[in-house]
C-alpha cells in the first residue's frame, strides 16, 4: 500500500519488492521496521542472486524520494542498504554495490547538507568492509572529485560549513582506505586524483594553530578531536595517505604539496610548509625519505630565480626534512644534496653581487635589503649543509669533506665551477668563507680513529692552502676546521681563549697514548702543520682570535699527536716564533710582535706542564714571572686588553724576558730528551702550495748558464736559458724588488695549469725535468784540470741537490763568483 497499489496487485509483485516495501513505515518518523528488515536480510543472505535486484529497487525508491524531498524515507533506505552491506559478503554482492554507490552519488549531488553527510557516512561504512574478491571495473573518480569539493565548502553558516568539510575529509579517507586495499589501488595514486586529494587536505590543515610549537613527530589527534576539528581530521587523513604510499607512487603524493604551497604563497613565511614536510617525513616509510629530499631539491631548482625569502623558505624546509631523514635512510641523494646546495650558494652570491653592481648609485636601503635577504639564503644553505653532513656516517662524511674542499675556489684564479668574471675577487672570497663555514659544520663532532683518516693528504693540502691567504677570517676558519679533526677527546672547550694556565691538571685533559699511525702521520706531515702555524703568526692582519686559534692548534697537537720527537719540534717552532717577534724581518706592527710573544709564553707554559719536566717548568715560570713585572705586554692577559700600552721597540729588552734555547736544552737533556736538534733553528719547509698564495717562495729556483770549457757553447743544447750575473743574482734575491713580478708570475702559472690541456702540461714538465738532469750532468762531468792546491775543494749547489767536497775544477763562470 505504501507503494500506492491495491492489495491484489501487491500480492502479485515479486517477493523481494514486497520485502523491501515492508521495511518502510507509513510515517517515516517511526523509522525502519526492524522485523521486516530482518526478513529482508534473511532473504538476501539465503538468495544472494537477488541482491542486485534488491539494490536496484532500493535505488529506484531512494531516487524518487530524493526528488520529492521525502528525506525521512531516504534515511530509511540508506539504513537498510547499510545493514544489507554488513550482512552480505558473497560474490553476488558486486552488482548490489554498484546500486549502493549509485545511491550514495545521488545523495552527494544533492544540495542538502544532511543528505551529503548521510551519503558520506554510508560510503565510510562501505569503505571499512573487506570484500572477498577485487573489483576490476569499479572506479571512484566521482567520489574523489565530490569529496574534494566538499572539503572546500564555503557555506555561509559556519556550523554547516564545518560539517560538510568534515564529511568531505572522511569521504577522502574512506576512498583511500578502500582503494589501497583493492587490487586496483594504483588508480588512486594517479596525478589527477592526487592533485585533488592532497590540496583539499592541506587547505583544511592550514587552520591548525601553534604550528611552530610542535617539536618532534606530530602527535596523532584523539577520536573526539578528529570528529570536531576539520584541521586535525585532515592531518590524520594526510598521514594515513602518506603512510600507505609505496616506492612507485611516493612522488605523486608529494608533488601536489609544492603546487599548493606555491599557489597560496606559503614559502614566506614558511611555518606551514615546515609543518607539512615534518608530517610527510614522519609519515612515510623511512626507506623512501630520499624521494622527498629529491623532490625538494628539484623544486628549489625550479624556483631558483624567485625572491630570496622564497628560496630561503624552501631551503629551511629541506633542512627540516634532512634533519629527520638523517636518522634513517638517506639513499643515493647525499652528493646530489650537497652539489645542489653548493650550486645555489654560488647563485645567491651572484645575485647579491649583481644587485650591488646594478644598484650602484641608487638608494642604499634597497641594496642593503637585497643583500640581507641573500645572506638569509646563504646562511640557510650553510646550516643545511652542515647539519646534513654532521649526521652522516664517518665514511660518508669523509667523502663530503673532500667534495666540499674540492669546491673551494682559489682567489685570483678561474675555476670550473665558478665564473670569476661575474663574481670577481669579492665574490670568490664570499664563496671561500661560506664553503669553509659549511665544512666547519660538517667536521663538527667528527671522531676519526686515526689522524690519517681525519686528514688524508688529498684533503690536508687543499685545507691548509687558505691559511696562507691574506684574509684573517679564512685563516680562522681553516684553524677551526683543523681543530674539529684533530681534537678526538673534546679538549678544545677547555683550551678556549689564550691565557697563562696556572695549573694544567685542573683542566682534566683527556688523552690516549700516541698510536703508531699517528706517529707515522707526524713524520710525514708534521712539518706541514708546523709551517702553517709559523706562517700564520707572521700575518699583519692577525687579531686576538687568530692568536687564540693558533694557541689551540699548538695545544691540541701536543695533546693528540706529540711524542718526544714532536715535543722537540714544537719547542723549536716556539723559539722560531719568538725570533719572529724579536728580529722582525717582516716589519710586523708592535701589536703583532707582542701577540706572538704572548702566544709563545702561553704555549710553552702549557707544554712544560704537559711533559712535566721540573727544570723546564721552572725556566718557563721564571720568564713569565719576570715578564709580569717588567714587560706585561708579552703576556696574553695584558696584550689582548682593549687598552694596552705597547713598547716602542724590543731591542733593549733583557734576555731574562725571553725563553732561551740553551736553558731549555739543559733542562730537557737532564730528563732523557734528545736535545741535539734544539740547536738547529726551525726553518719552514718549502712546498708547492706557495704558488697558490700571495707569499713569495722561500727558495726560488734560479737557472744558471755555465760555460764549462772555452769555446764550448751550451746554448745549442739548452734553450730558453738565462745568463745570470752577480748583479742579476743579487737582484733576484731582493724580494721587495720583484714581489709584484712574482705575483704576476704565480698568477700566470696557476692560470696555465687550470686552462692548458693535460698533455701539454705533462710534456712541459718532462722537458724541464730533462733540462735539469742535463745541467746537473754537465756540472758533474766537468773536464778535470790540475787543482790549484792538493787540498783544494769546494761545494757545488744546484737547485735542491748538494754535492760536497768536489775537487775544484777549472771552470768559466762569466761575471759570476761562486762561493
Coordinates of N, CA and C in Angstrom, one line a residue, residues 239-401:
X239 N 48.3 11.9 6.9 CA 49.3 11.0 7.4 C 49.0 9.6 6.9
X240 N 47.8 9.2 7.0 CA 47.4 7.9 6.6 C 47.6 7.7 5.1
X241 N 47.4 8.7 4.3 CA 47.6 8.6 2.9 C 49.1 8.4 2.6
X242 N 49.9 9.2 3.3 CA 51.4 9.1 3.1 C 51.9 7.7 3.6
X243 N 51.4 7.3 4.7 CA 51.8 6.0 5.2 C 51.6 4.8 4.3
X244 N 50.6 4.9 3.5 CA 50.2 3.9 2.5 C 51.0 4.0 1.2
X245 N 51.7 5.1 1.0 CA 52.4 5.3 -0.2 C 53.6 4.3 -0.4
X246 N 53.8 3.9 -1.6 CA 54.9 3.0 -1.9 C 56.0 3.6 -2.7
X247 N 57.0 2.9 -3.1 CA 58.1 3.4 -3.9 C 57.6 4.0 -5.2
X248 N 56.7 3.4 -5.9 CA 56.3 3.9 -7.2 C 55.4 5.1 -7.2
X249 N 54.7 5.3 -6.1 CA 53.7 6.4 -6.1 C 54.0 7.5 -5.1
X250 N 55.2 7.5 -4.4 CA 55.5 8.4 -3.4 C 55.5 9.9 -4.0
X251 N 56.2 10.0 -5.2 CA 56.3 11.3 -5.8 C 55.0 11.9 -6.1
X252 N 54.0 11.1 -6.6 CA 52.7 11.6 -6.9 C 52.0 12.2 -5.7
X253 N 52.3 11.7 -4.5 CA 51.7 12.2 -3.3 C 52.3 13.5 -2.8
X254 N 53.6 13.7 -3.2 CA 54.4 14.8 -2.6 C 54.3 16.0 -3.5
X255 N 54.3 15.8 -4.8 CA 54.3 17.0 -5.8 C 53.1 17.9 -5.6
X256 N 51.9 17.5 -5.3 CA 50.8 18.4 -5.1 C 51.0 19.4 -3.9
X257 N 51.9 18.9 -3.0 CA 52.2 19.8 -1.8 C 52.9 21.0 -2.3
X258 N 53.9 20.8 -3.2 CA 54.6 22.0 -3.7 C 53.7 23.0 -4.5
X259 N 52.8 22.4 -5.3 CA 51.8 23.2 -6.0 C 50.9 24.0 -5.1
X260 N 50.5 23.4 -4.0 CA 49.6 24.1 -3.1 C 50.4 25.2 -2.4
X261 N 51.6 24.9 -1.9 CA 52.4 26.0 -1.2 C 52.8 27.1 -2.2
X262 N 53.0 26.8 -3.5 CA 53.3 27.9 -4.4 C 52.1 28.7 -4.7
X263 N 51.0 28.1 -4.9 CA 49.7 28.8 -5.2 C 49.3 29.7 -4.1
X264 N 49.4 29.3 -2.9 CA 49.0 30.1 -1.8 C 50.1 30.9 -1.1
X265 N 51.3 30.9 -1.8 CA 52.5 31.7 -1.3 C 52.8 31.4 0.1
X266 N 53.0 30.2 0.4 CA 53.2 29.7 1.8 C 54.7 29.4 2.1
X267 N 55.6 29.9 1.2 CA 57.1 29.7 1.5 C 57.6 30.8 2.3
X268 N 56.9 32.0 2.3 CA 57.4 33.1 3.1 C 56.2 33.8 3.7
X269 N 55.9 33.6 5.0 CA 56.6 32.8 5.9 C 56.3 31.3 5.7
X270 N 57.2 30.4 6.2 CA 57.1 29.0 5.8 C 56.8 28.1 7.0
X271 N 56.1 28.6 8.0 CA 55.8 27.8 9.1 C 54.9 26.6 8.7
X272 N 53.9 26.9 7.9 CA 53.0 25.8 7.4 C 53.8 24.8 6.5
X273 N 54.6 25.3 5.7 CA 55.4 24.4 4.8 C 56.3 23.5 5.6
X274 N 56.9 24.1 6.7 CA 57.8 23.2 7.5 C 57.0 22.2 8.2
X275 N 55.8 22.6 8.7 CA 54.9 21.6 9.4 C 54.5 20.5 8.4
X276 N 54.1 20.9 7.2 CA 53.7 19.8 6.2 C 54.8 18.8 6.0
X277 N 56.0 19.3 5.8 CA 57.1 18.3 5.5 C 57.5 17.5 6.7
X278 N 57.4 18.1 7.9 CA 57.6 17.3 9.0 C 56.6 16.1 9.1
X279 N 55.3 16.4 8.8 CA 54.3 15.4 8.8 C 54.7 14.3 7.7
X280 N 55.1 14.8 6.5 CA 55.5 13.9 5.4 C 56.6 13.0 5.8
X281 N 57.7 13.6 6.4 CA 58.9 12.8 6.7 C 58.6 11.8 7.8
X282 N 57.7 12.1 8.8 CA 57.4 11.2 9.8 C 56.4 10.2 9.5
X283 N 55.7 10.4 8.4 CA 54.6 9.5 8.0 C 55.0 8.5 7.0
X284 N 55.9 8.8 6.1 CA 56.3 7.9 5.0 C 57.2 6.8 5.6
X285 N 57.4 5.7 4.9 CA 58.4 4.7 5.3 C 59.8 5.3 5.2
X286 N 60.7 4.9 6.1 CA 62.0 5.6 6.2 C 62.8 5.4 5.0
X287 N 62.7 4.3 4.3 CA 63.5 4.0 3.1 C 63.1 4.9 1.9
X288 N 62.0 5.6 2.0 CA 61.6 6.5 0.9 C 61.9 7.9 1.2
X289 N 62.7 8.2 2.2 CA 62.9 9.6 2.6 C 63.7 10.3 1.5
X290 N 64.6 9.6 0.8 CA 65.3 10.3 -0.2 C 64.5 10.8 -1.4
X291 N 63.3 10.2 -1.6 CA 62.4 10.6 -2.6 C 61.9 12.1 -2.3
X292 N 61.6 12.3 -1.0 CA 61.1 13.6 -0.6 C 62.2 14.6 -0.8
X293 N 63.4 14.3 -0.4 CA 64.5 15.2 -0.5 C 64.8 15.5 -1.9
X294 N 64.8 14.5 -2.8 CA 65.0 14.8 -4.2 C 63.9 15.8 -4.8
X295 N 62.7 15.6 -4.3 CA 61.6 16.5 -4.8 C 61.8 17.9 -4.3
X296 N 62.3 18.1 -3.1 CA 62.6 19.4 -2.6 C 63.7 20.1 -3.4
X297 N 64.8 19.3 -3.6 CA 65.9 19.8 -4.4 C 65.4 20.2 -5.8
X298 N 64.6 19.4 -6.4 CA 64.1 19.7 -7.7 C 63.2 21.0 -7.7
X299 N 62.4 21.1 -6.7 CA 61.6 22.4 -6.6 C 62.5 23.6 -6.4
X300 N 63.6 23.4 -5.6 CA 64.5 24.5 -5.4 C 65.1 25.0 -6.7
X301 N 65.4 24.0 -7.6 CA 65.9 24.4 -8.9 C 64.9 25.1 -9.7
X302 N 63.6 24.7 -9.6 CA 62.6 25.3 -10.4 C 62.4 26.8 -9.9
X303 N 62.5 27.0 -8.6 CA 62.3 28.4 -8.1 C 63.6 29.1 -7.8
X304 N 64.6 28.8 -8.5 CA 65.9 29.4 -8.3 C 66.0 30.9 -8.6
X305 N 65.0 31.4 -9.3 CA 65.0 32.8 -9.7 C 63.9 33.6 -8.9
X306 N 63.3 32.9 -7.9 CA 62.3 33.6 -7.1 C 63.0 34.5 -6.1
X307 N 62.2 35.2 -5.3 CA 62.8 36.1 -4.3 C 63.6 35.3 -3.3
X308 N 64.6 36.0 -2.6 CA 65.5 35.3 -1.7 C 64.7 34.7 -0.6
X309 N 63.7 35.3 -0.1 CA 63.0 34.7 1.1 C 62.2 33.4 0.7
X310 N 61.7 33.4 -0.6 CA 61.1 32.1 -1.0 C 62.1 31.0 -1.1
X311 N 63.3 31.3 -1.6 CA 64.3 30.3 -1.7 C 64.8 29.9 -0.3
X312 N 64.9 30.9 0.6 CA 65.3 30.6 1.9 C 64.2 29.7 2.6
X313 N 63.0 29.9 2.3 CA 61.9 29.1 2.9 C 62.0 27.7 2.4
X314 N 62.3 27.5 1.1 CA 62.4 26.1 0.6 C 63.6 25.4 1.2
X315 N 64.7 26.2 1.4 CA 65.9 25.6 2.0 C 65.7 25.2 3.4
X316 N 64.9 26.0 4.1 CA 64.6 25.7 5.5 C 63.8 24.4 5.6
X317 N 62.9 24.3 4.7 CA 62.1 23.0 4.6 C 63.0 21.8 4.3
X318 N 64.0 22.0 3.4 CA 65.0 21.0 3.2 C 65.8 20.6 4.4
X319 N 66.1 21.6 5.2 CA 66.9 21.4 6.4 C 66.1 20.5 7.4
X320 N 64.8 20.9 7.5 CA 63.9 20.1 8.4 C 63.8 18.6 7.9
X321 N 63.6 18.5 6.6 CA 63.5 17.1 6.0 C 64.8 16.3 6.2
X322 N 65.9 17.0 6.0 CA 67.2 16.3 6.2 C 67.4 15.9 7.6
X323 N 67.0 16.8 8.5 CA 67.2 16.5 9.9 C 66.4 15.2 10.4
X324 N 65.3 15.0 9.7 CA 64.6 13.7 10.0 C 65.1 12.6 9.2
X325 N 65.5 12.8 8.0 CA 65.9 11.7 7.1 C 67.3 11.2 7.6
X326 N 68.1 12.1 8.2 CA 69.5 11.7 8.6 C 69.4 10.6 9.6
X327 N 68.3 10.5 10.3 CA 68.2 9.4 11.3 C 67.9 8.1 10.7
X328 N 67.5 8.1 9.5 CA 67.1 6.8 8.8 C 68.0 6.6 7.6
X329 N 67.3 6.3 6.5 CA 68.0 6.0 5.2 C 68.0 7.2 4.3
X330 N 69.3 7.7 3.9 CA 69.4 8.8 3.1 C 69.3 8.4 1.6
X331 N 69.8 7.2 1.3 CA 69.8 6.7 -0.1 C 70.9 7.3 -0.9
X332 N 70.7 7.4 -2.2 CA 71.7 7.9 -3.1 C 71.7 9.4 -3.3
X333 N 71.1 10.1 -2.4 CA 71.0 11.6 -2.7 C 72.0 12.4 -1.9
X334 N 73.0 11.8 -1.3 CA 74.0 12.5 -0.5 C 74.7 13.6 -1.3
X335 N 75.4 13.1 -2.3 CA 76.2 14.0 -3.2 C 75.2 15.0 -3.9
X336 N 74.1 14.5 -4.3 CA 73.1 15.4 -5.0 C 72.7 16.5 -4.1
X337 N 72.5 16.2 -2.9 CA 72.1 17.3 -1.9 C 73.2 18.4 -1.9
X338 N 74.4 17.9 -1.6 CA 75.5 18.9 -1.5 C 75.8 19.6 -2.8
X339 N 75.7 18.9 -3.9 CA 76.0 19.6 -5.2 C 75.0 20.6 -5.5
X340 N 73.7 20.3 -5.2 CA 72.6 21.3 -5.5 C 72.7 22.5 -4.6
X341 N 73.0 22.2 -3.3 CA 73.1 23.3 -2.3 C 74.3 24.2 -2.7
X342 N 75.4 23.7 -3.0 CA 76.6 24.5 -3.4 C 76.3 25.3 -4.6
X343 N 75.6 24.7 -5.6 CA 75.2 25.4 -6.8 C 74.3 26.6 -6.4
X344 N 73.4 26.5 -5.5 CA 72.5 27.6 -5.2 C 73.3 28.6 -4.3
X345 N 74.3 28.1 -3.6 CA 75.1 29.1 -2.9 C 75.8 30.0 -3.8
X346 N 76.4 29.5 -4.9 CA 77.0 30.3 -5.9 C 76.0 31.3 -6.6
X347 N 74.8 30.7 -6.8 CA 73.8 31.6 -7.5 C 73.4 32.7 -6.6
X348 N 73.3 32.4 -5.3 CA 72.9 33.5 -4.3 C 74.0 34.6 -4.3
X349 N 75.2 34.2 -4.2 CA 76.3 35.2 -4.2 C 76.3 36.0 -5.5
X350 N 76.0 35.3 -6.6 CA 76.0 36.0 -7.9 C 74.8 37.0 -7.9
X351 N 73.7 36.7 -7.4 CA 72.6 37.6 -7.3 C 72.9 38.8 -6.4
X352 N 73.5 38.5 -5.3 CA 73.9 39.5 -4.3 C 74.8 40.6 -4.9
X353 N 75.9 40.1 -5.5 CA 76.8 41.0 -6.2 C 76.3 41.6 -7.4
X354 N 75.4 40.9 -8.1 CA 74.7 41.5 -9.3 C 73.8 42.7 -8.9
X355 N 73.1 42.5 -7.8 CA 72.2 43.6 -7.3 C 73.1 44.8 -6.8
X356 N 74.2 44.4 -6.2 CA 75.1 45.5 -5.8 C 75.6 46.4 -6.9
X357 N 76.0 45.7 -8.0 CA 76.5 46.4 -9.2 C 75.4 47.2 -9.9
X358 N 74.2 46.5 -10.0 CA 73.2 47.2 -10.8 C 72.6 48.3 -10.0
X359 N 72.7 48.3 -8.7 CA 72.1 49.3 -7.9 C 73.1 50.4 -7.4
X360 N 74.3 50.4 -8.0 CA 75.3 51.4 -7.7 C 74.7 52.8 -8.1
X361 N 74.7 53.6 -7.1 CA 74.2 55.0 -7.3 C 72.7 55.1 -7.0
X362 N 72.0 54.0 -6.7 CA 70.6 54.1 -6.3 C 70.6 54.2 -4.8
X363 N 69.4 54.1 -4.2 CA 69.2 54.2 -2.8 C 69.9 53.0 -2.1
X364 N 70.6 53.3 -1.0 CA 71.3 52.3 -0.3 C 70.3 51.4 0.5
X365 N 69.1 51.8 0.8 CA 68.2 51.0 1.5 C 67.8 49.7 0.8
X366 N 67.5 49.9 -0.5 CA 67.1 48.7 -1.3 C 68.2 47.8 -1.5
X367 N 69.4 48.3 -1.7 CA 70.6 47.5 -1.9 C 70.9 46.6 -0.7
X368 N 70.9 47.3 0.5 CA 71.2 46.6 1.7 C 70.1 45.6 2.0
X369 N 68.9 45.9 1.7 CA 67.8 44.9 1.9 C 67.9 43.7 1.1
X370 N 68.3 43.8 -0.2 CA 68.5 42.7 -1.1 C 69.7 41.8 -0.6
X371 N 70.8 42.5 -0.2 CA 71.9 41.8 0.3 C 71.6 41.0 1.6
X372 N 70.8 41.7 2.4 CA 70.4 41.0 3.7 C 69.6 39.8 3.4
X373 N 68.6 39.9 2.4 CA 67.8 38.7 2.0 C 68.7 37.6 1.5
X374 N 69.7 37.9 0.6 CA 70.5 36.9 0.1 C 71.4 36.3 1.2
X375 N 71.8 37.0 2.2 CA 72.5 36.5 3.3 C 71.7 35.4 4.1
X376 N 70.3 35.7 4.1 CA 69.5 34.7 4.8 C 69.5 33.4 4.0
X377 N 69.5 33.5 2.6 CA 69.6 32.3 1.8 C 70.9 31.6 2.0
X378 N 72.0 32.3 2.1 CA 73.3 31.7 2.2 C 73.4 31.0 3.6
X379 N 72.9 31.7 4.6 CA 73.0 31.1 6.0 C 72.2 29.8 6.0
X380 N 71.0 29.9 5.4 CA 70.2 28.7 5.4 C 70.9 27.5 4.7
X381 N 71.5 27.8 3.6 CA 72.3 26.8 2.8 C 73.4 26.2 3.7
X382 N 74.1 27.1 4.3 CA 75.2 26.6 5.2 C 74.7 25.7 6.3
X383 N 73.7 26.1 7.0 CA 73.1 25.3 8.0 C 72.7 24.0 7.5
X384 N 72.0 23.9 6.4 CA 71.6 22.7 5.8 C 72.8 21.8 5.5
X385 N 73.8 22.3 4.8 CA 75.0 21.5 4.5 C 75.6 21.0 5.8
X386 N 75.8 21.9 6.8 CA 76.4 21.5 8.0 C 75.7 20.4 8.8
X387 N 74.4 20.6 8.9 CA 73.6 19.7 9.6 C 73.5 18.3 8.9
X388 N 73.3 18.4 7.6 CA 73.3 17.1 6.9 C 74.6 16.4 7.0
X389 N 75.7 17.1 6.8 CA 77.0 16.4 6.8 C 77.3 15.9 8.2
X390 N 77.0 16.6 9.3 CA 77.3 16.2 10.6 C 76.5 15.0 11.1
X391 N 75.4 14.6 10.4 CA 74.6 13.5 10.7 C 74.9 12.2 9.8
X392 N 75.9 12.4 8.9 CA 76.2 11.2 8.1 C 77.2 10.3 8.8
X393 N 77.2 9.0 8.4 CA 78.3 8.1 8.9 C 79.7 8.6 8.6
X394 N 80.7 8.2 9.3 CA 82.0 8.7 9.1 C 82.5 8.5 7.7
X395 N 82.2 7.3 7.1 CA 82.8 7.1 5.8 C 82.2 8.0 4.8
X396 N 80.9 8.4 4.9 CA 80.3 9.3 4.0 C 80.7 10.7 4.3
X397 N 80.9 11.0 5.6 CA 81.3 12.4 5.9 C 82.7 12.7 5.4
X398 N 83.6 11.7 5.4 CA 84.9 11.9 4.8 C 84.8 12.3 3.3
X399 N 83.9 11.6 2.6 CA 83.7 11.9 1.2 C 83.2 13.3 1.0
X400 N 82.2 13.7 1.8 CA 81.6 15.0 1.7 C 82.7 16.1 2.0
X401 N 83.5 15.9 3.0 CA 84.6 16.8 3.3 C 85.5 17.0 2.1

